[in-house]
Amino acid sequence: MDTYVINGGNRLSGEINLQGSKNSALPIIAASILVDGNALIKRCPIIRDTVAMKELLLALGCKVSQEKNLFKVDATNCNKDEIPEDLMKEIRSSIVLMGPMLARHGRIKLTHPGGCEIGSRPIDLHLNGLRQLGATVNEEHGYIICEVNRLIGSEIDLDFPSVGATENIMMAATLAEGVTIIRNVAREPEIIELQEFLNRAGANIEGAGSNIIKIKGVNKLHDVEYEVGGDRIVAGTYLCSAAITRGEVLVKGIIPEYLRSTLHKLKETGCTIKIMNKENIFIKAPEKLKSVNIKTMPFPGFPTDMQSQMVTILTLAQGTSIIMENIFENRYKYVPELIKMGASIIVEGKTAIVTGIENLTGATVEARELRGGASLVLAGLAARDVTSVIGVRYIERGYEDFVENLRNIGADIKRVN
Ligand code: UD1
């Protein structure tokens, strides 16, 4: 079984060239289906999720080539209208293919994504939005079939600012007839990136980053080149790797504003944070971290995707921290693994109470989802003795060259199988 073996205790120090954002790249690759011509996407992270998205586009008939971090998509022959079940299971983000496929082909059949490792993750907001643009949506025998002759612009109010639903509706509305206004949209940086990509290809979208987006439908999109921005969650993870090892690290290639709430909490723990040359973040950890309280919220609030990394560093902080997870219902699955390493954490519903201890101790622990898995690596970096993290395929869904990057800043970690 593929395993990360970590000899904990080294103070990390050095520089990281940050990978492109997974959560920006995935919808942008999906949006390439809307483009009449070639979409060139630079700084695409090479991770299991982007590779799976590439496989999906190939299965739908697109031409996709990849040279290092450059993805090139030509959707001219994208004429299949069914997403294969195995690929749908491999990557939940395949749901964001609904909008572009409907807009370009008028039909898409896929399996219901169902439950997943961090909670039930319903898709009602995606489906309601597409219905309001005129699509019919039938759910039968575990399949979803969406069809439409021509999407028509509409006014849509989201009950919750879902990232995926905002993206799906934006992409569908890009080629719809007339104007679409979406209210209470997600304000995450990934939405700004999607708007930028689509507009460069000839779309007419405004408002991303605020809570209302306006889309004037256009007839077609043209060739486009786009470079994906840095991954704010991976950046946050590397900052936490310095925080938990009393180290100092420079993470290069990220808009600091996108990490504001994470940086704010890291400062509260006693870390020194400096922004250098507009898009590099330097962190220096104190000898002992301080406890902090955190509530996860939609952007610009504290991201749920950073919750497990912060809980992990707080296991070694002075005092008690209270964490409230407000976005997903089952996002503490990594906690029993941290407890195996000696952490003192009590989970009650949405709340985790973390009492700082002096040392974590190495153990064999299992990653069960992406960010929780990365957090076990963070724990291993600080723990006494050897930690073996199994289930690394989850971590490799989102982290490009994780082991190599950590080794470059002084970690004693290797991947064995
Ligand atoms: C995206 C991110 C994920 C991040 C999450 C929240 C990608 C590929 N993934 O996931 O890393 O953790 O945003 O920041 O970008 N919901 C509904 N009905 C819907 C859709 C969502 O009730 O139709 C609920 C979900 O159950 C959840 C909340 O809304 O409680 C947030 O989900 P959403 O913002 O949609 O997350 P994703 O787009 O799936």
PDB file of C-alpha atoms in Angstrom, residues 133 153-158 161-174 178-196 198-199 203-217:
ATOM      1  CA  LEU A 133     -32.509  28.441 -17.281  1.00  0.00           C
ATOM      2  CA  GLY A 153     -31.417  33.741 -19.273  1.00  0.00           C
ATOM      3  CA  SER A 154     -33.201  34.082 -15.966  1.00  0.00           C
ATOM      4  CA  GLU A 155     -32.996  35.519 -12.425  1.00  0.00           C
ATOM      5  CA  ILE A 156     -31.772  32.944  -9.935  1.00  0.00           C
ATOM      6  CA  ASP A 157     -31.530  33.273  -6.151  1.00  0.00           C
ATOM      7  CA  LEU A 158     -29.332  30.670  -4.499  1.00  0.00           C
ATOM      8  CA  PRO A 161     -23.662  30.472  -1.838  1.00  0.00           C
ATOM      9  CA  SER A 162     -22.542  27.093  -3.196  1.00  0.00           C
ATOM     10  CA  VAL A 163     -19.260  27.226  -5.112  1.00  0.00           C
ATOM     11  CA  GLY A 164     -20.103  24.402  -7.525  1.00  0.00           C
ATOM     12  CA  ALA A 165     -23.671  25.604  -8.191  1.00  0.00           C
ATOM     13  CA  THR A 166     -22.448  29.152  -8.897  1.00  0.00           C
ATOM     14  CA  GLU A 167     -19.905  27.755 -11.383  1.00  0.00           C
ATOM     15  CA  ASN A 168     -22.366  25.431 -13.097  1.00  0.00           C
ATOM     16  CA  ILE A 169     -24.987  28.138 -13.568  1.00  0.00           C
ATOM     17  CA  MET A 170     -22.399  30.704 -14.737  1.00  0.00           C
ATOM     18  CA  MET A 171     -21.112  28.299 -17.379  1.00  0.00           C
ATOM     19  CA  ALA A 172     -24.589  27.362 -18.598  1.00  0.00           C
ATOM     20  CA  ALA A 173     -25.687  31.012 -18.764  1.00  0.00           C
ATOM     21  CA  THR A 174     -22.613  32.012 -20.783  1.00  0.00           C
ATOM     22  CA  GLY A 178     -30.502  36.874 -22.902  1.00  0.00           C
ATOM     23  CA  VAL A 179     -29.381  37.981 -19.473  1.00  0.00           C
ATOM     24  CA  THR A 180     -28.972  35.892 -16.318  1.00  0.00           C
ATOM     25  CA  ILE A 181     -28.668  37.380 -12.869  1.00  0.00           C
ATOM     26  CA  ILE A 182     -27.568  35.079 -10.040  1.00  0.00           C
ATOM     27  CA  ARG A 183     -27.924  36.336  -6.472  1.00  0.00           C
ATOM     28  CA  ASN A 184     -26.306  35.069  -3.268  1.00  0.00           C
ATOM     29  CA  VAL A 185     -23.496  33.511  -5.294  1.00  0.00           C
ATOM     30  CA  ALA A 186     -20.251  32.134  -3.868  1.00  0.00           C
ATOM     31  CA  ARG A 187     -17.548  34.806  -3.643  1.00  0.00           C
ATOM     32  CA  GLU A 188     -14.568  32.449  -3.636  1.00  0.00           C
ATOM     33  CA  PRO A 189     -11.477  33.364  -5.728  1.00  0.00           C
ATOM     34  CA  GLU A 190     -12.238  30.347  -7.944  1.00  0.00           C
ATOM     35  CA  ILE A 191     -15.372  32.160  -9.164  1.00  0.00           C
ATOM     36  CA  ILE A 192     -13.280  35.213 -10.099  1.00  0.00           C
ATOM     37  CA  GLU A 193     -10.887  32.961 -12.011  1.00  0.00           C
ATOM     38  CA  LEU A 194     -13.727  31.267 -13.887  1.00  0.00           C
ATOM     39  CA  GLN A 195     -15.212  34.642 -14.859  1.00  0.00           C
ATOM     40  CA  GLU A 196     -11.791  35.799 -16.065  1.00  0.00           C
ATOM     41  CA  LEU A 198     -14.716  32.858 -19.745  1.00  0.00           C
ATOM     42  CA  ASN A 199     -14.484  36.603 -20.445  1.00  0.00           C
ATOM     43  CA  ALA A 203     -18.126  35.773 -22.570  1.00  0.00           C
ATOM     44  CA  ASN A 204     -19.836  38.767 -20.995  1.00  0.00           C
ATOM     45  CA  ILE A 205     -19.883  38.229 -17.232  1.00  0.00           C
ATOM     46  CA  GLU A 206     -19.528  40.703 -14.385  1.00  0.00           C
ATOM     47  CA  GLY A 207     -19.758  40.642 -10.621  1.00  0.00           C
ATOM     48  CA  ALA A 208     -17.575  37.673  -9.624  1.00  0.00           C
ATOM     49  CA  GLY A 209     -16.183  38.315  -6.161  1.00  0.00           C
ATOM     50  CA  SER A 210     -19.390  40.106  -5.107  1.00  0.00           C
ATOM     51  CA  ASN A 211     -22.641  38.338  -4.250  1.00  0.00           C
ATOM     52  CA  ILE A 212     -24.432  39.077  -7.547  1.00  0.00           C
ATOM     53  CA  ILE A 213     -23.251  37.910 -10.952  1.00  0.00           C
ATOM     54  CA  LYS A 214     -24.683  39.173 -14.242  1.00  0.00           C
ATOM     55  CA  ILE A 215     -24.175  37.204 -17.428  1.00  0.00           C
ATOM     56  CA  LYS A 216     -25.163  38.456 -20.876  1.00  0.00           C
ATOM     57  CA  GLY A 217     -25.373  35.382 -23.076  1.00  0.00           C
TER      58      GLY A 217
END
